[in-house]
XYZ file of C-alpha atoms in Angstrom:
662
model
C 37.738 18.486 33.828
C 34.223 17.014 33.544
C 33.318 19.430 30.739
C 36.506 18.591 28.861
C 35.855 14.850 29.246
C 32.251 15.311 28.033
C 33.470 17.273 25.017
C 36.055 14.561 24.332
C 33.285 11.910 24.282
C 31.167 14.022 21.933
C 34.123 14.452 19.579
C 34.844 10.720 19.679
C 31.206 9.976 18.837
C 31.216 12.534 16.013
C 34.459 11.154 14.582
C 33.094 7.600 14.720
C 29.994 8.621 12.759
C 32.060 10.646 10.299
C 34.356 7.680 9.614
C 31.457 5.299 9.071
C 29.699 7.665 6.665
C 32.615 8.146 4.279
C 31.777 6.711 0.870
C 34.328 4.332 -0.651
C 35.991 3.268 2.603
C 35.144 -0.204 3.884
C 37.083 -1.742 6.761
C 37.821 -5.403 7.409
C 36.111 -5.090 10.782
C 32.863 -4.050 9.102
C 32.956 -6.974 6.681
C 33.794 -9.420 9.466
C 30.719 -8.482 11.522
C 28.349 -11.459 11.830
C 25.380 -9.765 13.491
C 24.002 -6.275 13.986
C 24.445 -5.572 17.693
C 21.505 -3.143 18.018
C 19.026 -5.544 16.402
C 20.250 -9.125 16.177
C 17.218 -10.105 14.072
C 18.209 -7.694 11.276
C 19.007 -9.339 7.938
C 20.793 -6.167 6.803
C 21.433 -2.635 7.985
C 21.783 0.702 6.226
C 25.126 1.921 7.593
C 24.378 5.335 6.168
C 22.168 7.047 3.642
C 22.943 10.594 2.576
C 21.498 12.925 -0.012
C 22.118 16.506 -1.053
C 19.916 18.640 -3.297
C 21.520 21.543 -5.158
C 20.358 23.957 -7.852
C 22.187 24.934 -11.032
C 21.227 27.915 -13.181
C 20.961 27.721 -16.982
C 19.958 30.809 -18.915
C 17.591 28.901 -21.215
C 15.912 26.782 -18.505
C 16.436 28.689 -15.269
C 17.247 26.672 -12.159
C 17.351 22.877 -12.364
C 17.673 20.639 -9.301
C 19.976 17.674 -8.833
C 20.046 15.359 -5.844
C 23.101 13.234 -5.114
C 22.453 10.075 -3.101
C 24.955 7.880 -1.270
C 23.997 4.656 0.474
C 26.002 1.938 2.170
C 24.376 -1.338 3.278
C 25.728 -4.290 5.248
C 24.230 -7.724 4.532
C 24.060 -10.129 7.494
C 21.676 -12.892 6.439
C 20.350 -14.537 3.296
C 17.061 -12.678 3.729
C 19.036 -9.483 3.130
C 20.207 -10.535 -0.321
C 17.246 -8.740 -1.910
C 19.064 -5.472 -1.200
C 21.505 -6.579 -3.873
C 18.858 -5.506 -6.412
C 18.325 -1.801 -5.934
C 15.458 0.094 -7.624
C 15.481 3.851 -8.254
C 12.115 5.179 -9.520
C 11.919 8.461 -11.435
C 9.163 10.444 -13.124
C 8.784 10.479 -16.916
C 5.233 11.797 -17.268
C 5.893 15.510 -17.738
C 4.122 17.323 -20.555
C 6.348 20.403 -20.923
C 9.537 19.292 -19.209
C 12.202 16.750 -20.032
C 12.024 13.421 -18.191
C 13.881 13.071 -14.950
C 17.241 11.369 -15.320
C 19.179 8.967 -13.096
C 22.955 8.764 -13.445
C 24.667 5.840 -11.683
C 27.976 7.307 -10.544
C 29.411 4.468 -8.492
C 28.251 1.010 -7.382
C 30.385 -1.658 -5.682
C 30.160 -4.871 -3.701
C 32.766 -5.476 -0.969
C 33.608 -8.909 0.440
C 36.228 -10.227 2.828
C 38.171 -13.120 1.326
C 40.770 -14.422 3.749
C 42.289 -11.251 5.136
C 41.771 -9.213 1.990
C 38.983 -6.767 1.082
C 37.733 -7.558 -2.435
C 35.951 -4.742 -4.276
C 33.768 -5.580 -7.314
C 32.269 -2.949 -9.587
C 28.727 -3.115 -10.951
C 29.129 -3.386 -14.721
C 26.893 -1.573 -17.204
C 25.098 -4.818 -18.068
C 23.802 -4.921 -14.487
C 22.202 -1.465 -14.710
C 18.737 -1.694 -16.221
C 16.076 0.844 -17.162
C 12.491 -0.368 -16.933
C 9.325 1.524 -17.801
C 6.744 1.023 -15.017
C 3.942 2.973 -16.709
C 3.511 6.147 -18.749
C 4.427 8.246 -15.713
C 7.197 6.309 -14.019
C 10.339 4.416 -14.931
C 13.062 2.917 -12.760
C 16.730 2.061 -12.844
C 17.620 -1.315 -11.357
C 21.166 -1.996 -10.186
C 22.169 -5.622 -9.646
C 25.191 -5.926 -7.351
C 27.593 -8.818 -8.030
C 28.530 -11.583 -5.596
C 26.262 -10.510 -2.744
C 26.498 -12.921 0.203
C 26.374 -12.987 3.974
C 28.883 -10.397 5.198
C 28.888 -8.293 2.006
C 28.741 -4.524 2.001
C 27.264 -2.708 -0.977
C 27.741 0.954 -1.848
C 25.791 3.039 -4.322
C 26.142 6.637 -5.449
C 23.765 8.153 -7.975
C 22.352 11.480 -9.123
C 18.715 12.297 -9.876
C 18.235 15.355 -12.099
C 14.886 17.089 -12.578
C 13.644 20.219 -14.318
C 10.552 20.100 -12.104
C 11.404 22.258 -9.111
C 7.815 22.366 -7.820
C 8.698 19.329 -5.694
C 12.024 17.862 -4.596
C 12.795 14.115 -4.545
C 11.570 12.323 -1.447
C 14.266 11.343 1.009
C 13.281 8.094 2.735
C 15.258 7.422 5.887
C 13.423 4.428 7.331
C 13.037 0.897 5.967
C 12.188 -2.602 7.113
C 15.838 -2.900 8.203
C 17.588 -0.603 10.712
C 19.383 2.575 9.613
C 22.480 3.673 11.537
C 22.658 7.192 10.142
C 20.649 9.294 7.694
C 21.378 12.782 6.434
C 19.596 15.021 3.969
C 20.882 18.465 2.978
C 19.207 20.968 0.678
C 20.872 24.095 -0.685
C 18.043 26.155 -2.127
C 18.347 29.588 -3.764
C 16.612 32.295 -1.739
C 14.180 32.830 -4.623
C 12.311 29.635 -3.678
C 10.547 28.838 -0.438
C 9.634 25.178 0.089
C 7.375 23.558 2.613
C 9.282 20.685 4.193
C 7.177 17.807 5.536
C 8.458 14.938 7.675
C 6.325 11.799 7.328
C 6.308 8.777 9.596
C 7.062 8.354 13.266
C 10.778 9.182 13.475
C 11.520 12.892 13.750
C 15.010 13.866 12.528
C 16.989 16.794 13.912
C 17.012 19.889 11.691
C 19.393 22.823 11.318
C 18.824 25.888 9.156
C 21.184 28.551 7.841
C 21.489 31.233 5.148
C 24.758 31.426 3.233
C 26.010 33.696 0.437
C 26.916 31.894 -2.787
C 27.446 32.495 -6.493
C 27.111 30.640 -9.772
C 28.811 31.115 -13.123
C 26.824 30.582 -16.310
C 27.069 31.354 -20.007
C 24.839 33.986 -21.574
C 24.358 34.702 -25.238
C 24.858 38.330 -26.226
C 24.598 39.070 -29.953
C 25.229 35.401 -30.749
C 28.327 35.446 -28.562
C 28.659 33.396 -25.405
C 29.596 35.567 -22.451
C 30.463 34.291 -18.981
C 28.412 35.793 -16.171
C 28.243 35.399 -12.410
C 25.062 35.385 -10.313
C 25.367 36.144 -6.612
C 22.613 35.289 -4.171
C 21.898 33.766 -0.773
C 20.969 30.149 -0.405
C 18.942 28.479 2.326
C 20.807 25.473 3.706
C 18.710 22.958 5.628
C 20.111 19.787 7.132
C 18.170 16.838 8.532
C 19.938 14.091 10.477
C 18.753 10.966 12.271
C 20.617 8.152 14.025
C 19.792 4.626 15.150
C 16.509 4.459 13.243
C 14.703 1.199 14.038
C 13.302 -1.045 11.340
C 9.611 -0.506 10.713
C 8.434 -4.057 10.347
C 5.333 -5.208 8.566
C 2.633 -6.707 10.768
C -0.811 -8.139 10.110
C -3.399 -5.796 8.626
C -1.471 -3.000 6.935
C -2.329 -1.690 3.467
C 1.195 -0.725 2.370
C 4.027 -0.332 4.833
C 5.522 2.206 2.402
C 2.910 4.701 3.589
C 4.410 4.771 7.088
C 8.174 4.819 6.585
C 9.943 7.953 7.761
C 10.631 10.302 4.866
C 11.109 13.978 4.007
C 9.083 15.665 1.258
C 9.315 19.198 -0.137
C 6.713 21.205 -2.032
C 7.406 24.639 -3.569
C 5.248 27.286 -1.866
C 6.508 30.696 -2.978
C 8.707 32.161 -5.735
C 10.176 35.559 -4.793
C 12.426 36.979 -7.497
C 14.152 40.333 -6.856
C 11.993 43.394 -7.631
C 8.890 41.232 -8.125
C 5.851 40.496 -6.002
C 6.115 37.054 -4.334
C 4.183 34.432 -6.288
C 2.263 31.735 -4.447
C 3.038 28.397 -6.129
C 1.608 25.670 -3.913
C -0.701 23.641 -6.110
C -4.369 23.527 -5.215
C -6.752 20.706 -5.991
C -8.457 23.064 -8.435
C -5.146 23.506 -10.286
C -4.761 19.741 -10.415
C -8.297 19.242 -11.775
C -7.931 21.958 -14.416
C -4.531 20.718 -15.559
C -5.734 17.141 -15.954
C -8.927 18.079 -17.779
C -6.994 20.283 -20.204
C -4.903 17.327 -21.353
C -6.311 15.841 -24.561
C -5.836 12.329 -23.156
C -8.386 13.185 -20.478
C -10.874 15.968 -21.287
C -11.074 15.348 -25.029
C -11.379 11.580 -24.601
C -14.338 12.030 -22.229
C -16.208 13.893 -24.969
C -15.938 11.030 -27.467
C -19.301 9.249 -27.687
C -20.082 8.167 -31.250
C -18.275 4.834 -30.974
C -20.723 3.372 -28.435
C -24.073 5.010 -29.263
C -25.551 2.035 -31.133
C -24.752 -0.334 -28.271
C -26.106 2.105 -25.680
C -29.464 2.358 -27.445
C -29.839 -1.426 -27.291
C -28.993 -1.496 -23.583
C -31.558 0.969 -22.296
C -35.241 0.113 -21.869
C -38.059 2.624 -21.535
C -39.104 1.459 -18.075
C -35.577 1.523 -16.652
C -35.055 3.435 -13.423
C -31.863 5.421 -12.908
C -30.365 2.525 -10.961
C -31.398 0.078 -13.715
C -29.514 2.196 -16.246
C -26.396 2.302 -14.070
C -26.474 -1.460 -13.545
C -27.025 -2.176 -17.240
C -24.218 0.090 -18.456
C -21.829 -1.099 -15.746
C -22.463 -4.784 -16.498
C -22.078 -4.169 -20.236
C -18.712 -2.385 -19.952
C -17.345 -5.004 -17.534
C -18.416 -7.786 -19.891
C -17.124 -6.160 -23.062
C -13.847 -4.648 -21.898
C -10.689 -6.378 -20.676
C -8.111 -4.581 -18.568
C -4.515 -4.707 -19.834
C -3.311 -4.237 -16.206
C -1.936 -0.780 -16.957
C -2.711 2.048 -14.567
C -3.003 5.761 -15.258
C -5.633 8.475 -15.539
C -4.732 9.313 -19.143
C -5.700 7.199 -22.125
C -2.955 5.458 -24.081
C -4.500 4.486 -27.423
C -7.817 6.291 -26.976
C -11.287 5.187 -25.911
C -12.576 4.494 -29.446
C -9.714 2.161 -30.325
C -9.846 0.468 -26.920
C -13.593 -0.082 -27.364
C -13.045 -1.595 -30.789
C -10.255 -3.878 -29.552
C -12.114 -4.654 -26.281
C -8.874 -4.030 -24.336
C -7.744 -0.896 -22.536
C -5.953 0.628 -19.586
C -7.731 1.837 -16.445
C -8.514 5.258 -17.915
C -9.845 3.930 -21.205
C -12.200 1.400 -19.609
C -13.551 3.735 -16.941
C -13.833 6.654 -19.400
C -16.016 4.416 -21.589
C -18.143 3.641 -18.532
C -18.311 7.305 -17.529
C -19.251 8.563 -21.006
C -21.922 5.889 -21.476
C -23.463 6.734 -18.093
C -23.573 10.433 -18.929
C -25.151 9.772 -22.333
C -27.752 7.650 -20.509
C -28.659 10.718 -18.465
C -26.751 9.748 -15.318
C -24.856 12.336 -13.300
C -21.309 10.958 -13.161
C -17.744 12.205 -12.663
C -14.184 10.854 -12.779
C -12.462 10.129 -9.461
C -8.667 10.258 -9.272
C -7.252 7.675 -6.874
C -3.935 6.330 -5.688
C -4.011 2.550 -5.356
C -3.001 0.819 -2.121
C 0.490 -0.050 -3.340
C 1.044 3.448 -4.759
C 0.811 5.376 -1.489
C -1.439 8.082 -0.066
C -2.368 11.340 -1.819
C -1.673 13.700 1.081
C -1.368 17.066 -0.679
C -2.348 18.527 -4.081
C -0.094 16.859 -6.611
C -1.300 15.030 -9.683
C 1.771 12.789 -9.867
C 0.678 10.835 -6.761
C -2.462 9.557 -8.495
C -2.147 6.477 -10.671
C -5.718 5.430 -11.423
C -9.230 6.695 -12.089
C -12.678 5.312 -11.229
C -16.253 6.639 -11.595
C -18.608 8.382 -9.181
C -22.284 8.149 -10.260
C -25.542 9.289 -8.652
C -28.814 7.379 -8.795
C -30.889 10.110 -7.166
C -30.645 8.463 -3.749
C -26.971 7.837 -3.096
C -23.461 8.367 -4.361
C -22.015 5.271 -6.016
C -18.456 4.201 -6.847
C -17.680 1.996 -9.854
C -14.586 0.460 -11.440
C -15.219 -1.546 -14.610
C -11.678 -2.950 -14.893
C -12.523 -5.915 -12.639
C -15.086 -8.510 -13.741
C -15.973 -9.291 -10.113
C -16.521 -5.715 -8.950
C -20.005 -4.418 -8.279
C -21.626 -1.062 -7.619
C -19.905 0.156 -4.411
C -17.777 -3.016 -4.348
C -14.482 -1.763 -5.745
C -11.402 -3.883 -6.439
C -9.348 -4.161 -3.243
C -6.502 -2.209 -4.854
C -8.785 0.877 -4.964
C -9.545 0.930 -1.227
C -6.962 3.493 -0.206
C -8.314 6.235 2.039
C -9.599 9.121 -0.138
C -10.114 9.811 -3.824
C -10.606 13.128 -5.629
C -13.749 13.836 -7.670
C -12.797 16.329 -10.375
C -15.080 18.316 -12.653
C -14.553 20.095 -15.937
C -15.014 23.539 -14.353
C -11.949 22.899 -12.180
C -13.852 22.233 -8.977
C -13.036 19.130 -7.005
C -13.997 17.387 -3.797
C -12.675 14.628 -1.610
C -14.533 11.318 -1.565
C -14.115 8.467 0.890
C -13.144 5.223 -0.832
C -13.452 3.023 2.237
C -16.557 0.813 2.616
C -19.007 1.705 5.367
C -21.213 -1.400 5.637
C -20.014 -4.634 7.195
C -19.442 -7.427 4.675
C -20.826 -10.594 6.230
C -19.642 -14.174 6.410
C -22.232 -16.547 7.849
C -21.108 -20.016 8.969
C -23.656 -22.691 9.885
C -22.369 -25.956 11.348
C -24.495 -28.965 12.255
C -22.227 -31.710 13.599
C -22.053 -34.611 15.970
C -19.247 -35.801 18.180
C -18.775 -39.557 17.983
C -17.812 -41.694 21.022
C -14.247 -42.039 19.691
C -13.827 -38.237 19.491
C -14.277 -37.978 15.740
C -16.489 -35.093 14.583
C -18.583 -35.220 11.429
C -21.229 -32.970 10.049
C -22.328 -30.391 7.480
C -21.186 -26.826 6.891
C -22.841 -24.022 4.987
C -20.733 -20.887 4.487
C -22.182 -17.749 2.934
C -20.032 -14.853 1.732
C -21.580 -11.413 1.166
C -20.339 -8.203 -0.505
C -16.517 -7.900 -0.182
C -16.216 -11.421 1.203
C -17.975 -12.659 -1.934
C -15.745 -10.447 -4.084
C -12.611 -11.930 -2.512
C -13.878 -15.474 -3.008
C -14.599 -14.861 -6.688
C -11.295 -13.061 -7.167
C -9.273 -15.901 -5.620
C -11.172 -19.036 -6.469
C -13.389 -18.598 -9.527
C -11.959 -20.808 -12.230
C -10.461 -23.375 -9.868
C -11.579 -26.974 -10.304
C -13.596 -28.654 -7.542
C -10.600 -30.724 -6.358
C -8.573 -27.542 -5.754
C -11.396 -25.947 -3.785
C -11.689 -29.040 -1.582
C -7.923 -29.148 -1.093
C -8.011 -25.476 -0.029
C -10.541 -26.227 2.729
C -8.714 -29.322 3.955
C -5.464 -27.398 4.347
C -7.064 -24.292 5.834
C -9.038 -26.100 8.515
C -6.511 -28.398 10.191
C -6.558 -31.065 7.521
C -10.213 -32.014 7.789
C -11.661 -34.389 5.227
C -14.203 -32.718 2.962
C -16.848 -34.440 0.821
C -20.016 -33.535 -1.111
C -18.642 -30.092 -1.922
C -20.679 -27.638 -3.958
C -20.563 -23.879 -4.513
C -23.341 -21.609 -5.729
C -23.559 -18.152 -7.341
C -19.971 -17.951 -8.577
C -20.948 -15.611 -11.385
C -24.198 -14.137 -10.070
C -22.639 -11.056 -8.522
C -25.807 -9.787 -6.882
C -26.067 -12.974 -4.780
C -23.847 -14.280 -1.976
C -21.386 -17.074 -2.578
C -22.631 -20.239 -0.850
C -20.414 -23.222 -0.049
C -21.969 -26.489 1.155
C -19.932 -29.516 2.203
C -19.730 -32.360 4.659
C -16.654 -32.889 6.797
C -14.902 -35.322 9.081
C -12.357 -34.160 11.662
C -10.127 -36.398 13.774
C -8.285 -33.700 15.714
C -10.997 -31.308 16.947
C -11.645 -33.230 20.180
C -9.108 -34.284 22.806
C -10.011 -37.491 24.638
C -8.358 -37.939 28.057
C -9.597 -40.848 30.139
C -13.347 -40.639 30.448
C -13.522 -36.999 29.348
C -13.630 -35.113 26.065
C -12.377 -31.547 25.593
C -13.326 -29.457 22.559
C -13.868 -25.871 21.468
C -17.415 -25.542 20.122
C -15.847 -23.583 17.237
C -14.001 -26.769 16.257
C -11.407 -25.970 13.564
C -12.804 -22.435 13.077
C -11.394 -21.279 16.429
C -8.941 -18.384 16.299
C -6.109 -19.721 18.444
C -3.529 -16.901 18.114
C -3.741 -13.150 18.562
C -2.676 -11.568 15.230
C -1.452 -8.469 17.093
C 1.827 -9.300 18.807
C 3.785 -6.044 18.936
C 3.937 -4.148 22.210
C 3.389 -0.873 20.372
C 2.096 -0.180 16.888
C 2.706 3.228 15.358
C 0.670 2.886 12.175
C -3.052 2.122 11.733
C -4.596 -1.330 11.549
C -6.147 -1.826 8.115
C -8.823 -4.518 7.855
C -9.488 -3.423 4.224
C -13.258 -3.375 4.802
C -15.606 -3.595 7.807
C -16.875 -7.104 8.308
C -19.054 -9.388 10.368
C -18.383 -13.069 11.058
C -21.360 -14.947 12.429
C -21.263 -18.553 13.641
C -24.345 -20.684 14.285
C -23.186 -24.071 15.571
C -25.050 -27.122 16.780
C -23.006 -29.970 18.291
C -24.669 -33.280 19.189
C -23.238 -34.893 22.322
C -22.123 -38.531 21.800
C -24.157 -41.378 23.235
C -22.994 -42.248 26.743
C -21.592 -38.780 27.501
C -23.009 -35.851 29.418
C -22.025 -32.202 29.627
C -19.768 -31.400 32.580
C -18.541 -27.876 31.762
C -20.002 -25.230 29.469
C -18.346 -21.834 28.789
C -20.221 -18.762 29.959
C -21.850 -16.295 27.535
C -19.843 -13.138 26.988
C -20.021 -9.769 25.264
C -16.994 -7.535 24.596
C -16.817 -4.127 22.892
C -14.062 -1.757 21.860
C -14.222 1.975 22.595
C -16.301 4.097 20.205
C -18.041 1.026 18.846
C -15.079 0.073 16.645
C -15.547 -3.655 17.266
C -17.630 -6.032 19.348
C -18.417 -9.690 19.769
C -21.306 -11.536 21.384
C -20.974 -15.139 22.492
C -24.105 -17.025 23.527
C -24.085 -20.729 24.339
C -26.694 -23.116 25.709
C -27.286 -26.861 25.954
C -29.751 -29.618 26.537
C -29.144 -33.301 27.182
C -28.404 -34.050 23.544
C -26.791 -30.960 21.988
C -24.882 -27.723 22.473
C -26.046 -24.587 20.649
C -23.634 -21.700 20.010
C -24.198 -18.329 18.352
C -21.293 -15.933 18.063
C -21.195 -12.652 16.154
C -17.965 -10.710 15.614
C -18.179 -7.198 14.167
C -15.220 -5.114 13.014
C -17.071 -1.864 12.353
C -14.336 0.234 10.766
C -12.073 -0.593 7.834
C -9.182 1.267 9.465
C -8.541 1.492 13.207
C -6.033 4.112 14.353
C -2.894 3.254 16.281
C -4.272 5.082 19.335
C -6.704 2.161 19.682
C -4.029 -0.520 19.267
C -3.888 -1.521 22.932
C -7.683 -1.824 23.034
C -7.716 -3.814 19.774
C -5.004 -6.132 21.022
C -7.018 -6.714 24.195
C -10.195 -7.284 22.179
C -8.535 -10.026 20.135
C -7.040 -11.539 23.283
C -10.570 -11.898 24.689
C -11.747 -13.275 21.353
C -8.987 -15.898 21.237
C -9.628 -16.880 24.858
C -13.320 -17.332 24.202
C -12.956 -19.225 20.933
C -10.420 -21.626 22.420
C -12.378 -22.165 25.656
C -13.376 -25.810 25.963
C -16.571 -27.644 26.607
C -15.991 -30.723 28.774
C -17.960 -33.928 28.218
C -17.877 -36.755 30.748
C -18.576 -40.405 30.065
C -21.285 -42.101 32.087
């Protein structure tokens, strides 16, 4: 009886899932739901997402893949309305294949009006094609009348002649997913490597089934129907109750960590033929890219800049002098059109003449000029932070190119598309794990893009606490390396009033006067801000006592790491050091009653540390605090330690000195 009852429950559960995952059927009960029971904070939920990849044989083209997607989403809150605009990216950068194609089969919005289910179709005018760059385009579907309670449904097909990879199937988002299912039916002639990314592992089943396909064949100019019989490998992935993966502080792109399934073709094994290994190598990628005229040929063009190069170089220049001179010249002359890519669009000569180019054109000009100046230099393929990680050999994942040069002492990275970048100070968008140095002979090597040295911020405060609790004084802030880059990137060009307003809002509405900034455009020097300030809320006066953090308004009062568990790495972008040197004069008529104790805290493996030293005399309190984050990226296995480190840091920075009157 128990077994029968257990089987009955399993069947009930299966039937419930099956009913919910039927496309085109929306019940009143679903529309009437006000909140998602499994996660009441959810603004929307994916009720189901399903996809199925199949192969069709054409005599002229061979097998072509098509993947049919179905997705059904329930909207609960206004924050979920953004799901009413659905983007479908597809690849259009093939050289010898037709572009991928997206066919919108069905798209509807469902709403409950009174006791009636109203179904509205997405009209053609709400289906847009947009070119992202020379490699990617997207279809955008805008669903009508999306509101709290709506359900949207979408069915579409993605066709591709490129069978070396299959479309990614993403089954995790920043909203929960009730059910996800991906099925592939692959002819036995092709063996794919299936890779599950992220932290949710779906269940997988595998089977081999006989099948057949009819196709037309031309025989003596006559079309003859034929049938091909073969086995197909059927693989099914399923996952249920997938939690939302929510963005937290310090993550480069949450897209890198969502659960997804990827497939790469490994082997082709046609009947009566030796199996052919297909998996792309980095050498294949390098050779293929160099062979394209928009890459290899463009790097050989030099005549357009030779006159300018001769004027740049001096006889007594060292190798590093040459690199600096060429780099500064290209940054000054060229303007980035904000287009990515590792192929040129209009060509380096025309871009040079017009002083405007895409990433490839500007950095190819830099690379060619360096090589003509006698510098060893190579192109580096990268994937920018928003583009994702290049995890296996595949040229379509890369979307940008920078330069690797050698000065005889060290390896240097340069990107001339950003006016504020320096040698080994890349634009933030470039700081994404690893790049790939490629050479004309087809060899390639991995190169670390992440900075190694700590970028410093030095804060000097000389202030006095007045008898009424007001604090006034002078501040000198110095920003080095990436901190200086960020300042220039955000604030260069702003008028003085805006810079003052920024400080007053950032630091608890202090009043700032006598503001000046130095070295805005002298990239080799640190940014220096000098200003005086007055603060009326840094000291708490209770009776005859004053309470204040010696950090004043610079104190970190909240731990940025709040989650119990974090599955993805913490990305600080670059290693950094914050150093505070603070002198606080005690007001007349007050004496020091309580002074915090010095403290030193370190994370395992030297990943982070802080040192807090404080002392006093009758007139003043002296504080020196140094905080070092020694790695740009800290793995999730250190999350508990990092969370504890910041807890100690917050506790120490908010700890009060106590002054007593009399």
